[in-house]
Amino acid sequence: MIQLVLNSPFLSQDLEQALRYRDAEDVLVLMQDAVVAATAPQWCARLVGIPLYVMEEDLKARGLQGRIGMELDMLGLIRLIAEQGSPQTWAG
């Protein structure tokens, strides 16, 4: 399953909950404000070893460069959803 996180981990518990409830084979996708997690050292350390994608458009829109995970464009996200099925969205 895809765990899709939208909100900054500094402003919400969405990423924390996604990590708590994800299965080992789940893929994590950070988009919108959640992409800051891929740039923050404390979050990068927690995300090591997790299949992780970061939306490149959202990184660019915020002037950020990810330190962890694979960058994904919208077409890539659509393909991922087509392969894995509907995501669990965390946008509390």
Tab-separated table of C-alpha atoms in Angstrom:
chain	number	residue	atom	x	y	z
A	1	MET	CA	0.000	0.000	0.000
A	2	ILE	CA	1.027	3.610	-0.534
A	3	GLN	CA	1.118	5.867	2.521
A	4	LEU	CA	0.640	9.404	1.171
A	5	VAL	CA	1.569	12.229	3.573
A	6	LEU	CA	0.646	15.842	2.791
A	7	ASN	CA	1.377	17.966	5.880
A	8	SER	CA	4.653	19.131	7.363
A	9	PRO	CA	5.863	16.864	10.179
A	10	PHE	CA	6.651	20.059	12.101
A	11	LEU	CA	2.991	21.128	12.082
A	12	SER	CA	1.074	17.840	12.264
A	13	GLN	CA	1.377	14.245	13.438
A	14	ASP	CA	0.492	12.811	10.001
A	15	LEU	CA	3.966	11.503	9.158
A	16	GLU	CA	4.390	10.115	12.673
A	17	GLN	CA	1.094	8.234	12.356
A	18	ALA	CA	1.883	6.986	8.855
A	19	LEU	CA	5.149	5.548	10.162
A	20	ARG	CA	3.435	3.992	13.161
A	21	TYR	CA	0.711	2.246	11.147
A	22	ARG	CA	2.581	1.319	7.957
A	23	ASP	CA	3.394	-2.275	7.084
A	24	ALA	CA	6.996	-3.157	6.203
A	25	GLU	CA	6.214	-3.379	2.482
A	26	ASP	CA	4.308	-0.076	2.324
A	27	VAL	CA	5.682	2.752	0.210
A	28	LEU	CA	5.776	6.240	1.684
A	29	VAL	CA	5.144	9.273	-0.556
A	30	LEU	CA	5.781	12.793	0.717
A	31	MET	CA	4.032	15.619	-1.092
A	32	GLN	CA	2.928	19.203	-0.531
A	33	ASP	CA	4.371	20.468	2.794
A	34	ALA	CA	5.417	16.968	3.900
A	35	VAL	CA	8.421	17.143	1.556
A	36	VAL	CA	10.289	19.130	4.220
A	37	ALA	CA	10.804	15.820	6.032
A	38	ALA	CA	13.128	14.734	3.199
A	39	THR	CA	15.351	17.734	3.938
A	40	ALA	CA	15.405	17.763	7.765
A	41	PRO	CA	18.207	15.702	9.344
A	42	GLN	CA	16.058	14.418	12.220
A	43	TRP	CA	13.440	13.086	9.805
A	44	CYS	CA	15.948	11.779	7.271
A	45	ALA	CA	17.436	9.602	10.020
A	46	ARG	CA	13.986	8.154	10.801
A	47	LEU	CA	13.153	7.519	7.138
A	48	VAL	CA	16.300	5.511	6.293
A	49	GLY	CA	15.397	2.053	5.016
A	50	ILE	CA	11.786	2.914	4.166
A	51	PRO	CA	10.721	2.824	0.508
A	52	LEU	CA	10.352	6.594	0.076
A	53	TYR	CA	9.301	8.877	-2.756
A	54	VAL	CA	9.299	12.681	-2.614
A	55	MET	CA	7.309	14.782	-5.071
A	56	GLU	CA	9.829	16.796	-7.057
A	57	GLU	CA	7.344	19.559	-7.985
A	58	ASP	CA	6.690	20.212	-4.299
A	59	LEU	CA	10.410	20.301	-3.476
A	60	LYS	CA	11.031	22.796	-6.283
A	61	ALA	CA	8.035	24.945	-5.315
A	62	ARG	CA	9.541	25.326	-1.849
A	63	GLY	CA	13.107	25.847	-3.046
A	64	LEU	CA	14.218	22.599	-1.390
A	65	GLN	CA	16.418	19.699	-2.388
A	66	GLY	CA	15.675	16.289	-0.898
A	67	ARG	CA	18.384	14.490	1.037
A	68	ILE	CA	16.635	11.119	1.101
A	69	GLY	CA	14.181	9.181	-1.061
A	70	MET	CA	13.598	9.099	-4.783
A	71	GLU	CA	12.101	12.108	-6.496
A	72	LEU	CA	8.791	11.442	-8.195
A	73	ASP	CA	6.823	13.527	-10.682
A	74	MET	CA	3.034	13.480	-11.060
A	75	LEU	CA	3.137	10.927	-13.878
A	76	GLY	CA	5.295	8.696	-11.686
A	77	LEU	CA	2.787	9.019	-8.845
A	78	ILE	CA	-0.043	8.025	-11.169
A	79	ARG	CA	1.942	4.971	-12.279
A	80	LEU	CA	2.716	4.053	-8.682
A	81	ILE	CA	-0.972	4.264	-7.734
A	82	ALA	CA	-1.905	2.186	-10.800
A	83	GLU	CA	0.569	-0.500	-9.672
A	84	GLN	CA	-0.072	-0.425	-5.910
A	85	GLY	CA	-3.724	0.632	-5.667
A	86	SER	CA	-5.399	3.513	-3.866
A	87	PRO	CA	-3.221	5.205	-1.254
A	88	GLN	CA	-3.888	5.742	2.433
A	89	THR	CA	-3.819	9.539	2.655
A	90	TRP	CA	-2.634	11.274	5.814
A	91	ALA	CA	-3.858	14.865	5.713
A	92	GLY	CA	-5.222	15.451	9.210
